[in-house]
Amino acid sequence: MITFTVEDRNGEQQPIEIPEGINLNLMEVLKASDYDILATCGGMALCATCHVQVLDGLDALPSAQDAELDMLDTLPDADSDSRLACQIRVNESLEGAVFRIKGEPGFI
Ligand code: FES
């Protein structure tokens, strides 16, 4: 199992456990866990509604590619610990990480 923590927009933290070897990105896992993530672009690094701040474990994650960095550059509230959840593959590099949901909320 891979365990990491998600903080919602109200500051509430909850652990999420995912079986190893699952072929999903973090945006898909957050949506499947009923977090309010719009993901308008469907995971193409084009909408930034899956913006997360990595509170812990940033260094262990695979580096962001150009498309992700370009999109993060356009966000006024992005920082050096910002990532797009759809560009993060869920694997053992997420073990122990803490993600804060930042992207624009939908209307669930
Ligand atoms: S889902 Fe659109 S940028 Fe991640």
mmCIF file of N, CA, C and O and ligand atoms in Angstrom:
data_model
loop_
_atom_site.group_PDB
_atom_site.id
_atom_site.type_symbol
_atom_site.label_atom_id
_atom_site.label_comp_id
_atom_site.label_asym_id
_atom_site.label_seq_id
_atom_site.Cartn_x
_atom_site.Cartn_y
_atom_site.Cartn_z
ATOM 1 N N MET A 1 0.826 -1.209 0.000
ATOM 2 C CA MET A 1 0.000 0.000 0.000
ATOM 3 C C MET A 1 0.865 1.266 0.000
ATOM 4 O O MET A 1 1.909 1.295 0.637
ATOM 5 N N ILE A 2 0.374 2.261 -0.698
ATOM 6 C CA ILE A 2 1.017 3.574 -0.664
ATOM 7 C C ILE A 2 0.092 4.476 0.149
ATOM 8 O O ILE A 2 -1.104 4.532 -0.111
ATOM 9 N N THR A 3 0.645 5.150 1.145
ATOM 10 C CA THR A 3 -0.181 6.023 1.978
ATOM 11 C C THR A 3 0.323 7.450 1.896
ATOM 12 O O THR A 3 1.519 7.704 2.066
ATOM 13 N N PHE A 4 -0.584 8.361 1.587
ATOM 14 C CA PHE A 4 -0.230 9.776 1.643
ATOM 15 C C PHE A 4 -1.408 10.531 2.232
ATOM 16 O O PHE A 4 -2.456 9.954 2.501
ATOM 17 N N THR A 5 -1.215 11.830 2.465
ATOM 18 C CA THR A 5 -2.225 12.615 3.171
ATOM 19 C C THR A 5 -2.731 13.719 2.260
ATOM 20 O O THR A 5 -1.957 14.312 1.504
ATOM 21 N N VAL A 6 -4.026 13.983 2.335
ATOM 22 C CA VAL A 6 -4.621 15.054 1.539
ATOM 23 C C VAL A 6 -5.298 16.046 2.484
ATOM 24 O O VAL A 6 -6.031 15.642 3.392
ATOM 25 N N GLU A 7 -5.013 17.315 2.256
ATOM 26 C CA GLU A 7 -5.666 18.372 3.040
ATOM 27 C C GLU A 7 -6.667 19.076 2.148
ATOM 28 O O GLU A 7 -6.311 19.563 1.066
ATOM 29 N N ASP A 8 -7.919 19.123 2.581
ATOM 30 C CA ASP A 8 -8.938 19.755 1.736
ATOM 31 C C ASP A 8 -8.941 21.274 1.931
ATOM 32 O O ASP A 8 -8.124 21.813 2.685
ATOM 33 N N ARG A 9 -9.858 21.950 1.275
ATOM 34 C CA ARG A 9 -9.867 23.414 1.315
ATOM 35 C C ARG A 9 -10.252 23.959 2.685
ATOM 36 O O ARG A 9 -10.108 25.136 2.941
ATOM 37 N N ASN A 10 -10.754 23.100 3.569
ATOM 38 C CA ASN A 10 -11.082 23.532 4.932
ATOM 39 C C ASN A 10 -9.946 23.234 5.906
ATOM 40 O O ASN A 10 -10.091 23.426 7.110
ATOM 41 N N GLY A 11 -8.835 22.733 5.377
ATOM 42 C CA GLY A 11 -7.687 22.447 6.231
ATOM 43 C C GLY A 11 -7.767 21.091 6.919
ATOM 44 O O GLY A 11 -6.969 20.777 7.786
ATOM 45 N N GLU A 12 -8.752 20.281 6.529
ATOM 46 C CA GLU A 12 -8.888 18.957 7.139
ATOM 47 C C GLU A 12 -8.012 17.946 6.423
ATOM 48 O O GLU A 12 -8.088 17.812 5.198
ATOM 49 N N GLN A 13 -7.209 17.224 7.184
ATOM 50 C CA GLN A 13 -6.300 16.249 6.587
ATOM 51 C C GLN A 13 -6.847 14.842 6.759
ATOM 52 O O GLN A 13 -7.421 14.507 7.787
ATOM 53 N N GLN A 14 -6.631 14.046 5.711
ATOM 54 C CA GLN A 14 -7.099 12.668 5.745
ATOM 55 C C GLN A 14 -6.098 11.789 5.006
ATOM 56 O O GLN A 14 -5.640 12.161 3.926
ATOM 57 N N PRO A 15 -5.764 10.614 5.554
ATOM 58 C CA PRO A 15 -4.859 9.722 4.832
ATOM 59 C C PRO A 15 -5.595 8.995 3.698
ATOM 60 O O PRO A 15 -6.783 8.702 3.819
ATOM 61 N N ILE A 16 -4.879 8.761 2.612
ATOM 62 C CA ILE A 16 -5.432 7.977 1.501
ATOM 63 C C ILE A 16 -4.499 6.798 1.268
ATOM 64 O O ILE A 16 -3.282 6.968 1.212
ATOM 65 N N GLU A 17 -5.071 5.619 1.142
ATOM 66 C CA GLU A 17 -4.279 4.415 0.887
ATOM 67 C C GLU A 17 -4.603 3.893 -0.494
ATOM 68 O O GLU A 17 -5.772 3.719 -0.844
ATOM 69 N N ILE A 18 -3.559 3.634 -1.265
ATOM 70 C CA ILE A 18 -3.726 3.173 -2.637
ATOM 71 C C ILE A 18 -2.870 1.926 -2.822
ATOM 72 O O ILE A 18 -1.705 1.914 -2.412
ATOM 73 N N PRO A 19 -3.421 0.888 -3.439
ATOM 74 C CA PRO A 19 -2.585 -0.291 -3.692
ATOM 75 C C PRO A 19 -1.446 0.045 -4.660
ATOM 76 O O PRO A 19 -1.635 0.864 -5.561
ATOM 77 N N GLU A 20 -0.312 -0.560 -4.452
ATOM 78 C CA GLU A 20 0.815 -0.326 -5.360
ATOM 79 C C GLU A 20 0.498 -0.858 -6.752
ATOM 80 O O GLU A 20 -0.301 -1.779 -6.904
ATOM 81 N N GLY A 21 1.126 -0.272 -7.756
ATOM 82 C CA GLY A 21 0.990 -0.780 -9.114
ATOM 83 C C GLY A 21 -0.269 -0.319 -9.812
ATOM 84 O O GLY A 21 -0.598 -0.811 -10.898
ATOM 85 N N ILE A 22 -0.988 0.612 -9.225
ATOM 86 C CA ILE A 22 -2.206 1.109 -9.858
ATOM 87 C C ILE A 22 -1.814 2.184 -10.874
ATOM 88 O O ILE A 22 -0.923 2.980 -10.622
ATOM 89 N N ASN A 23 -2.459 2.151 -12.036
ATOM 90 C CA ASN A 23 -2.035 3.075 -13.093
ATOM 91 C C ASN A 23 -2.942 4.303 -13.125
ATOM 92 O O ASN A 23 -3.749 4.472 -14.028
ATOM 93 N N LEU A 24 -2.793 5.161 -12.120
ATOM 94 C CA LEU A 24 -3.626 6.356 -12.028
ATOM 95 C C LEU A 24 -2.743 7.543 -11.695
ATOM 96 O O LEU A 24 -1.647 7.383 -11.154
ATOM 97 N N ASN A 25 -3.241 8.736 -12.007
ATOM 98 C CA ASN A 25 -2.540 9.914 -11.526
ATOM 99 C C ASN A 25 -3.251 10.445 -10.284
ATOM 100 O O ASN A 25 -4.348 10.004 -9.941
ATOM 101 N N LEU A 26 -2.610 11.381 -9.624
ATOM 102 C CA LEU A 26 -3.141 11.865 -8.344
ATOM 103 C C LEU A 26 -4.492 12.555 -8.519
ATOM 104 O O LEU A 26 -5.379 12.413 -7.666
ATOM 105 N N MET A 27 -4.686 13.263 -9.606
ATOM 106 C CA MET A 27 -5.994 13.906 -9.850
ATOM 107 C C MET A 27 -7.102 12.849 -9.890
ATOM 108 O O MET A 27 -8.168 13.020 -9.278
ATOM 109 N N GLU A 28 -6.853 11.744 -10.587
ATOM 110 C CA GLU A 28 -7.862 10.684 -10.687
ATOM 111 C C GLU A 28 -8.161 10.072 -9.312
ATOM 112 O O GLU A 28 -9.312 9.771 -8.992
ATOM 113 N N VAL A 29 -7.108 9.914 -8.517
ATOM 114 C CA VAL A 29 -7.301 9.346 -7.185
ATOM 115 C C VAL A 29 -8.101 10.315 -6.305
ATOM 116 O O VAL A 29 -8.999 9.908 -5.572
ATOM 117 N N LEU A 30 -7.800 11.603 -6.409
ATOM 118 C CA LEU A 30 -8.526 12.595 -5.598
ATOM 119 C C LEU A 30 -10.001 12.626 -5.986
ATOM 120 O O LEU A 30 -10.880 12.661 -5.127
ATOM 121 N N LYS A 31 -10.263 12.596 -7.273
ATOM 122 C CA LYS A 31 -11.660 12.585 -7.732
ATOM 123 C C LYS A 31 -12.368 11.311 -7.250
ATOM 124 O O LYS A 31 -13.491 11.369 -6.764
ATOM 125 N N ALA A 32 -11.688 10.185 -7.378
ATOM 126 C CA ALA A 32 -12.278 8.915 -6.955
ATOM 127 C C ALA A 32 -12.513 8.893 -5.446
ATOM 128 O O ALA A 32 -13.360 8.152 -4.952
ATOM 129 N N SER A 33 -11.758 9.710 -4.712
ATOM 130 C CA SER A 33 -11.925 9.782 -3.259
ATOM 131 C C SER A 33 -12.911 10.880 -2.879
ATOM 132 O O SER A 33 -12.957 11.303 -1.729
ATOM 133 N N ASP A 34 -13.661 11.380 -3.865
ATOM 134 C CA ASP A 34 -14.721 12.372 -3.644
ATOM 135 C C ASP A 34 -14.238 13.750 -3.279
ATOM 136 O O ASP A 34 -14.970 14.524 -2.663
ATOM 137 N N TYR A 35 -13.014 14.084 -3.637
ATOM 138 C CA TYR A 35 -12.581 15.468 -3.466
ATOM 139 C C TYR A 35 -13.113 16.288 -4.631
ATOM 140 O O TYR A 35 -13.263 15.785 -5.750
ATOM 141 N N ASP A 36 -13.384 17.541 -4.327
ATOM 142 C CA ASP A 36 -13.993 18.435 -5.308
ATOM 143 C C ASP A 36 -12.896 19.011 -6.223
ATOM 144 O O ASP A 36 -12.318 20.053 -5.924
ATOM 145 N N ILE A 37 -12.605 18.294 -7.284
ATOM 146 C CA ILE A 37 -11.585 18.710 -8.250
ATOM 147 C C ILE A 37 -12.266 18.782 -9.606
ATOM 148 O O ILE A 37 -12.813 17.780 -10.076
ATOM 149 N N LEU A 38 -12.235 19.915 -10.229
ATOM 150 C CA LEU A 38 -12.927 20.060 -11.510
ATOM 151 C C LEU A 38 -12.277 19.242 -12.625
ATOM 152 O O LEU A 38 -12.939 18.564 -13.389
ATOM 153 N N ALA A 39 -10.956 19.368 -12.757
ATOM 154 C CA ALA A 39 -10.212 18.663 -13.806
ATOM 155 C C ALA A 39 -10.855 18.845 -15.179
ATOM 156 O O ALA A 39 -11.054 17.888 -15.924
ATOM 157 N N THR A 40 -11.154 20.082 -15.484
ATOM 158 C CA THR A 40 -11.850 20.413 -16.724
ATOM 159 C C THR A 40 -11.155 19.870 -17.965
ATOM 160 O O THR A 40 -11.813 19.467 -18.929
ATOM 161 N N CYS A 41 -9.839 19.849 -17.959
ATOM 162 C CA CYS A 41 -9.115 19.437 -19.170
ATOM 163 C C CYS A 41 -8.921 17.921 -19.218
ATOM 164 O O CYS A 41 -8.342 17.406 -20.177
ATOM 165 N N GLY A 42 -9.346 17.216 -18.191
ATOM 166 C CA GLY A 42 -9.234 15.762 -18.195
ATOM 167 C C GLY A 42 -7.824 15.246 -17.969
ATOM 168 O O GLY A 42 -7.530 14.102 -18.281
ATOM 169 N N GLY A 43 -6.945 16.090 -17.457
ATOM 170 C CA GLY A 43 -5.601 15.624 -17.125
ATOM 171 C C GLY A 43 -4.546 15.947 -18.164
ATOM 172 O O GLY A 43 -3.530 15.264 -18.253
ATOM 173 N N MET A 44 -4.785 17.007 -18.940
ATOM 174 C CA MET A 44 -3.848 17.372 -20.012
ATOM 175 C C MET A 44 -2.900 18.510 -19.617
ATOM 176 O O MET A 44 -2.234 19.085 -20.470
ATOM 177 N N ALA A 45 -2.864 18.879 -18.365
ATOM 178 C CA ALA A 45 -2.049 20.013 -17.893
ATOM 179 C C ALA A 45 -2.475 21.320 -18.557
ATOM 180 O O ALA A 45 -1.652 22.179 -18.852
ATOM 181 N N LEU A 46 -3.773 21.468 -18.775
ATOM 182 C CA LEU A 46 -4.267 22.660 -19.483
ATOM 183 C C LEU A 46 -5.207 23.540 -18.655
ATOM 184 O O LEU A 46 -5.486 24.668 -19.043
ATOM 185 N N CYS A 47 -5.739 23.028 -17.552
ATOM 186 C CA CYS A 47 -6.751 23.820 -16.843
ATOM 187 C C CYS A 47 -6.311 24.281 -15.455
ATOM 188 O O CYS A 47 -6.838 25.249 -14.937
ATOM 189 N N ALA A 48 -5.393 23.570 -14.850
ATOM 190 C CA ALA A 48 -4.852 23.911 -13.527
ATOM 191 C C ALA A 48 -5.870 23.816 -12.392
ATOM 192 O O ALA A 48 -5.585 24.240 -11.281
ATOM 193 N N THR A 49 -7.042 23.274 -12.645
ATOM 194 C CA THR A 49 -8.006 23.116 -11.549
ATOM 195 C C THR A 49 -7.602 21.967 -10.614
ATOM 196 O O THR A 49 -8.235 21.764 -9.590
ATOM 197 N N CYS A 50 -6.573 21.222 -10.987
ATOM 198 C CA CYS A 50 -6.087 20.144 -10.118
ATOM 199 C C CYS A 50 -4.836 20.578 -9.351
ATOM 200 O O CYS A 50 -4.104 19.741 -8.837
ATOM 201 N N HIS A 51 -4.624 21.884 -9.258
ATOM 202 C CA HIS A 51 -3.463 22.444 -8.551
ATOM 203 C C HIS A 51 -3.403 21.953 -7.096
ATOM 204 O O HIS A 51 -4.389 22.048 -6.375
ATOM 205 N N VAL A 52 -2.267 21.408 -6.707
ATOM 206 C CA VAL A 52 -2.046 21.041 -5.309
ATOM 207 C C VAL A 52 -0.732 21.649 -4.837
ATOM 208 O O VAL A 52 0.175 21.912 -5.629
ATOM 209 N N GLN A 53 -0.682 21.875 -3.533
ATOM 210 C CA GLN A 53 0.560 22.327 -2.921
ATOM 211 C C GLN A 53 1.130 21.125 -2.185
ATOM 212 O O GLN A 53 0.394 20.442 -1.459
ATOM 213 N N VAL A 54 2.405 20.844 -2.395
ATOM 214 C CA VAL A 54 3.016 19.678 -1.757
ATOM 215 C C VAL A 54 3.629 20.128 -0.436
ATOM 216 O O VAL A 54 4.689 20.756 -0.415
ATOM 217 N N LEU A 55 2.939 19.842 0.665
ATOM 218 C CA LEU A 55 3.396 20.307 1.974
ATOM 219 C C LEU A 55 4.551 19.466 2.485
ATOM 220 O O LEU A 55 5.352 19.912 3.282
ATOM 221 N N ASP A 56 4.613 18.225 2.034
ATOM 222 C CA ASP A 56 5.698 17.341 2.453
ATOM 223 C C ASP A 56 5.951 16.334 1.329
ATOM 224 O O ASP A 56 5.008 15.899 0.672
ATOM 225 N N GLY A 57 7.220 16.001 1.093
ATOM 226 C CA GLY A 57 7.548 14.963 0.132
ATOM 227 C C GLY A 57 7.782 15.448 -1.288
ATOM 228 O O GLY A 57 7.870 14.640 -2.211
ATOM 229 N N LEU A 58 7.925 16.749 -1.463
ATOM 230 C CA LEU A 58 8.096 17.290 -2.820
ATOM 231 C C LEU A 58 9.336 16.715 -3.519
ATOM 232 O O LEU A 58 9.291 16.355 -4.697
ATOM 233 N N ASP A 59 10.424 16.605 -2.779
ATOM 234 C CA ASP A 59 11.682 16.168 -3.388
ATOM 235 C C ASP A 59 11.624 14.737 -3.908
ATOM 236 O O ASP A 59 12.352 14.367 -4.825
ATOM 237 N N ALA A 60 10.772 13.916 -3.308
ATOM 238 C CA ALA A 60 10.699 12.506 -3.722
ATOM 239 C C ALA A 60 9.908 12.332 -5.015
ATOM 240 O O ALA A 60 10.043 11.313 -5.699
ATOM 241 N N LEU A 61 9.097 13.331 -5.375
ATOM 242 C CA LEU A 61 8.244 13.186 -6.565
ATOM 243 C C LEU A 61 9.063 13.347 -7.835
ATOM 244 O O LEU A 61 10.041 14.098 -7.859
ATOM 245 N N PRO A 62 8.666 12.678 -8.925
ATOM 246 C CA PRO A 62 9.323 12.913 -10.207
ATOM 247 C C PRO A 62 9.163 14.387 -10.594
ATOM 248 O O PRO A 62 8.140 15.002 -10.286
ATOM 249 N N SER A 63 10.180 14.961 -11.238
ATOM 250 C CA SER A 63 10.144 16.390 -11.568
ATOM 251 C C SER A 63 9.023 16.715 -12.538
ATOM 252 O O SER A 63 8.619 15.872 -13.337
ATOM 253 N N ALA A 64 8.566 17.959 -12.476
ATOM 254 C CA ALA A 64 7.528 18.419 -13.390
ATOM 255 C C ALA A 64 8.099 18.598 -14.797
ATOM 256 O O ALA A 64 9.242 19.014 -14.957
ATOM 257 N N GLN A 65 7.299 18.262 -15.796
ATOM 258 C CA GLN A 65 7.695 18.475 -17.194
ATOM 259 C C GLN A 65 7.307 19.896 -17.618
ATOM 260 O O GLN A 65 6.607 20.600 -16.909
ATOM 261 N N ASP A 66 7.763 20.294 -18.810
ATOM 262 C CA ASP A 66 7.557 21.665 -19.278
ATOM 263 C C ASP A 66 6.091 22.090 -19.292
ATOM 264 O O ASP A 66 5.759 23.202 -18.884
ATOM 265 N N ALA A 67 5.209 21.215 -19.781
ATOM 266 C CA ALA A 67 3.799 21.594 -19.901
ATOM 267 C C ALA A 67 3.227 21.948 -18.525
ATOM 268 O O ALA A 67 2.474 22.910 -18.382
ATOM 269 N N GLU A 68 3.612 21.170 -17.521
ATOM 270 C CA GLU A 68 3.131 21.434 -16.166
ATOM 271 C C GLU A 68 3.719 22.745 -15.635
ATOM 272 O O GLU A 68 2.999 23.576 -15.078
ATOM 273 N N LEU A 69 5.009 22.927 -15.834
ATOM 274 C CA LEU A 69 5.652 24.144 -15.335
ATOM 275 C C LEU A 69 5.076 25.382 -16.015
ATOM 276 O O LEU A 69 4.838 26.406 -15.369
ATOM 277 N N ASP A 70 4.815 25.299 -17.318
ATOM 278 C CA ASP A 70 4.240 26.434 -18.047
ATOM 279 C C ASP A 70 2.880 26.794 -17.469
ATOM 280 O O ASP A 70 2.545 27.965 -17.296
ATOM 281 N N MET A 71 2.065 25.772 -17.191
ATOM 282 C CA MET A 71 0.734 26.032 -16.656
ATOM 283 C C MET A 71 0.826 26.608 -15.249
ATOM 284 O O MET A 71 0.140 27.577 -14.923
ATOM 285 N N LEU A 72 1.708 26.068 -14.424
ATOM 286 C CA LEU A 72 1.860 26.588 -13.060
ATOM 287 C C LEU A 72 2.304 28.042 -13.078
ATOM 288 O O LEU A 72 1.915 28.842 -12.227
ATOM 289 N N ASP A 73 3.096 28.396 -14.074
ATOM 290 C CA ASP A 73 3.578 29.775 -14.232
ATOM 291 C C ASP A 73 2.442 30.778 -14.394
ATOM 292 O O ASP A 73 2.592 31.949 -14.091
ATOM 293 N N THR A 74 1.319 30.321 -14.936
ATOM 294 C CA THR A 74 0.204 31.236 -15.199
ATOM 295 C C THR A 74 -0.673 31.429 -13.956
ATOM 296 O O THR A 74 -1.571 32.263 -13.967
ATOM 297 N N LEU A 75 -0.419 30.657 -12.889
ATOM 298 C CA LEU A 75 -1.289 30.736 -11.704
ATOM 299 C C LEU A 75 -0.770 31.776 -10.717
ATOM 300 O O LEU A 75 0.376 31.702 -10.291
ATOM 301 N N PRO A 76 -1.617 32.704 -10.325
ATOM 302 C CA PRO A 76 -1.176 33.714 -9.370
ATOM 303 C C PRO A 76 -0.844 33.128 -8.004
ATOM 304 O O PRO A 76 -0.009 33.667 -7.277
ATOM 305 N N ASP A 77 -1.497 32.021 -7.648
ATOM 306 C CA ASP A 77 -1.268 31.478 -6.304
ATOM 307 C C ASP A 77 -0.340 30.260 -6.302
ATOM 308 O O ASP A 77 -0.275 29.531 -5.327
ATOM 309 N N ALA A 78 0.393 30.061 -7.390
ATOM 310 C CA ALA A 78 1.337 28.938 -7.422
ATOM 311 C C ALA A 78 2.642 29.334 -6.752
ATOM 312 O O ALA A 78 3.040 30.499 -6.769
ATOM 313 N N ASP A 79 3.284 28.345 -6.167
ATOM 314 C CA ASP A 79 4.553 28.579 -5.503
ATOM 315 C C ASP A 79 5.532 27.473 -5.901
ATOM 316 O O ASP A 79 5.181 26.594 -6.681
ATOM 317 N N SER A 80 6.725 27.481 -5.304
ATOM 318 C CA SER A 80 7.724 26.490 -5.703
ATOM 319 C C SER A 80 7.310 25.080 -5.292
ATOM 320 O O SER A 80 7.864 24.100 -5.788
ATOM 321 N N ASP A 81 6.336 24.965 -4.378
ATOM 322 C CA ASP A 81 5.874 23.633 -3.974
ATOM 323 C C ASP A 81 4.541 23.276 -4.638
ATOM 324 O O ASP A 81 3.839 22.381 -4.184
ATOM 325 N N SER A 82 4.199 23.971 -5.722
ATOM 326 C CA SER A 82 2.954 23.681 -6.431
ATOM 327 C C SER A 82 3.169 22.615 -7.487
ATOM 328 O O SER A 82 4.224 22.558 -8.117
ATOM 329 N N ARG A 83 2.161 21.774 -7.657
ATOM 330 C CA ARG A 83 2.160 20.784 -8.742
ATOM 331 C C ARG A 83 0.742 20.661 -9.290
ATOM 332 O O ARG A 83 -0.221 21.077 -8.657
ATOM 333 N N LEU A 84 0.662 20.074 -10.483
ATOM 334 C CA LEU A 84 -0.644 19.712 -11.021
ATOM 335 C C LEU A 84 -0.851 18.228 -10.706
ATOM 336 O O LEU A 84 -0.047 17.384 -11.124
ATOM 337 N N ALA A 85 -1.928 17.937 -9.992
ATOM 338 C CA ALA A 85 -2.143 16.553 -9.552
ATOM 339 C C ALA A 85 -2.246 15.588 -10.727
ATOM 340 O O ALA A 85 -1.853 14.425 -10.623
ATOM 341 N N CYS A 86 -2.752 16.064 -11.864
ATOM 342 C CA CYS A 86 -2.925 15.150 -13.005
ATOM 343 C C CYS A 86 -1.594 14.740 -13.623
ATOM 344 O O CYS A 86 -1.544 13.794 -14.408
ATOM 345 N N GLN A 87 -0.530 15.456 -13.280
ATOM 346 C CA GLN A 87 0.771 15.124 -13.840
ATOM 347 C C GLN A 87 1.618 14.294 -12.870
ATOM 348 O O GLN A 87 2.790 14.034 -13.134
ATOM 349 N N ILE A 88 1.017 13.891 -11.762
ATOM 350 C CA ILE A 88 1.749 13.085 -10.781
ATOM 351 C C ILE A 88 1.213 11.661 -10.817
ATOM 352 O O ILE A 88 0.066 11.402 -10.459
ATOM 353 N N ARG A 89 2.028 10.730 -11.297
ATOM 354 C CA ARG A 89 1.659 9.305 -11.290
ATOM 355 C C ARG A 89 1.663 8.818 -9.861
ATOM 356 O O ARG A 89 2.572 9.129 -9.094
ATOM 357 N N VAL A 90 0.675 8.035 -9.507
ATOM 358 C CA VAL A 90 0.644 7.498 -8.158
ATOM 359 C C VAL A 90 1.545 6.267 -8.099
ATOM 360 O O VAL A 90 1.273 5.247 -8.733
ATOM 361 N N ASN A 91 2.634 6.393 -7.390
ATOM 362 C CA ASN A 91 3.539 5.262 -7.171
ATOM 363 C C ASN A 91 4.216 5.457 -5.815
ATOM 364 O O ASN A 91 3.839 6.364 -5.056
ATOM 365 N N GLU A 92 5.202 4.628 -5.535
ATOM 366 C CA GLU A 92 5.778 4.660 -4.179
ATOM 367 C C GLU A 92 6.469 5.994 -3.846
ATOM 368 O O GLU A 92 6.715 6.288 -2.682
ATOM 369 N N SER A 93 6.716 6.834 -4.861
ATOM 370 C CA SER A 93 7.342 8.134 -4.562
ATOM 371 C C SER A 93 6.397 9.039 -3.771
ATOM 372 O O SER A 93 6.813 10.052 -3.225
ATOM 373 N N LEU A 94 5.112 8.673 -3.711
ATOM 374 C CA LEU A 94 4.139 9.491 -2.967
ATOM 375 C C LEU A 94 4.028 9.079 -1.502
ATOM 376 O O LEU A 94 3.329 9.727 -0.730
ATOM 377 N N GLU A 95 4.699 7.988 -1.138
ATOM 378 C CA GLU A 95 4.589 7.485 0.237
ATOM 379 C C GLU A 95 4.947 8.593 1.246
ATOM 380 O O GLU A 95 6.010 9.194 1.160
ATOM 381 N N GLY A 96 4.028 8.868 2.149
ATOM 382 C CA GLY A 96 4.276 9.848 3.215
ATOM 383 C C GLY A 96 4.093 11.299 2.791
ATOM 384 O O GLY A 96 4.244 12.200 3.613
ATOM 385 N N ALA A 97 3.767 11.539 1.534
ATOM 386 C CA ALA A 97 3.621 12.926 1.068
ATOM 387 C C ALA A 97 2.339 13.547 1.616
ATOM 388 O O ALA A 97 1.415 12.845 2.028
ATOM 389 N N VAL A 98 2.317 14.880 1.644
ATOM 390 C CA VAL A 98 1.127 15.612 2.082
ATOM 391 C C VAL A 98 0.772 16.631 1.004
ATOM 392 O O VAL A 98 1.604 17.458 0.619
ATOM 393 N N PHE A 99 -0.454 16.528 0.497
ATOM 394 C CA PHE A 99 -0.911 17.412 -0.584
ATOM 395 C C PHE A 99 -2.063 18.280 -0.090
ATOM 396 O O PHE A 99 -3.011 17.773 0.514
ATOM 397 N N ARG A 100 -1.971 19.576 -0.362
ATOM 398 C CA ARG A 100 -3.080 20.485 -0.038
ATOM 399 C C ARG A 100 -3.780 20.858 -1.344
ATOM 400 O O ARG A 100 -3.131 21.307 -2.295
ATOM 401 N N ILE A 101 -5.077 20.677 -1.361
ATOM 402 C CA ILE A 101 -5.844 20.995 -2.574
ATOM 403 C C ILE A 101 -5.963 22.503 -2.731
ATOM 404 O O ILE A 101 -6.379 23.198 -1.795
ATOM 405 N N LYS A 102 -5.585 23.010 -3.900
ATOM 406 C CA LYS A 102 -5.571 24.455 -4.129
ATOM 407 C C LYS A 102 -6.466 24.890 -5.274
ATOM 408 O O LYS A 102 -6.869 26.045 -5.360
ATOM 409 N N GLY A 103 -6.690 23.997 -6.230
ATOM 410 C CA GLY A 103 -7.383 24.392 -7.458
ATOM 411 C C GLY A 103 -8.781 24.909 -7.194
ATOM 412 O O GLY A 103 -9.392 24.635 -6.164
ATOM 413 N N GLU A 104 -9.255 25.669 -8.128
ATOM 414 C CA GLU A 104 -10.612 26.221 -8.084
ATOM 415 C C GLU A 104 -11.648 25.126 -7.801
ATOM 416 O O GLU A 104 -11.651 24.104 -8.482
ATOM 417 N N PRO A 105 -12.543 25.329 -6.834
ATOM 418 C CA PRO A 105 -13.543 24.285 -6.566
ATOM 419 C C PRO A 105 -14.628 24.217 -7.618
ATOM 420 O O PRO A 105 -14.897 25.200 -8.305
ATOM 421 N N GLY A 106 -15.245 23.056 -7.724
ATOM 422 C CA GLY A 106 -16.398 22.912 -8.597
ATOM 423 C C GLY A 106 -17.670 23.178 -7.815
ATOM 424 O O GLY A 106 -17.663 23.916 -6.840
ATOM 425 N N PHE A 107 -18.739 22.551 -8.206
ATOM 426 C CA PHE A 107 -20.012 22.810 -7.535
ATOM 427 C C PHE A 107 -20.680 21.507 -7.131
ATOM 428 O O PHE A 107 -21.822 21.254 -7.419
ATOM 429 N N ILE A 108 -19.906 20.661 -6.457
ATOM 430 C CA ILE A 108 -20.452 19.369 -6.007
ATOM 431 C C ILE A 108 -21.404 19.627 -4.842
ATOM 432 O O ILE A 108 -21.039 20.349 -3.924
HETATM 433 S S1 FES B 1 -6.778 18.242 -14.777
HETATM 434 FE FE1 FES B 1 -6.447 20.006 -15.962
HETATM 435 S S2 FES B 1 -4.455 20.569 -15.460
HETATM 436 FE FE2 FES B 1 -4.769 18.799 -14.295
#
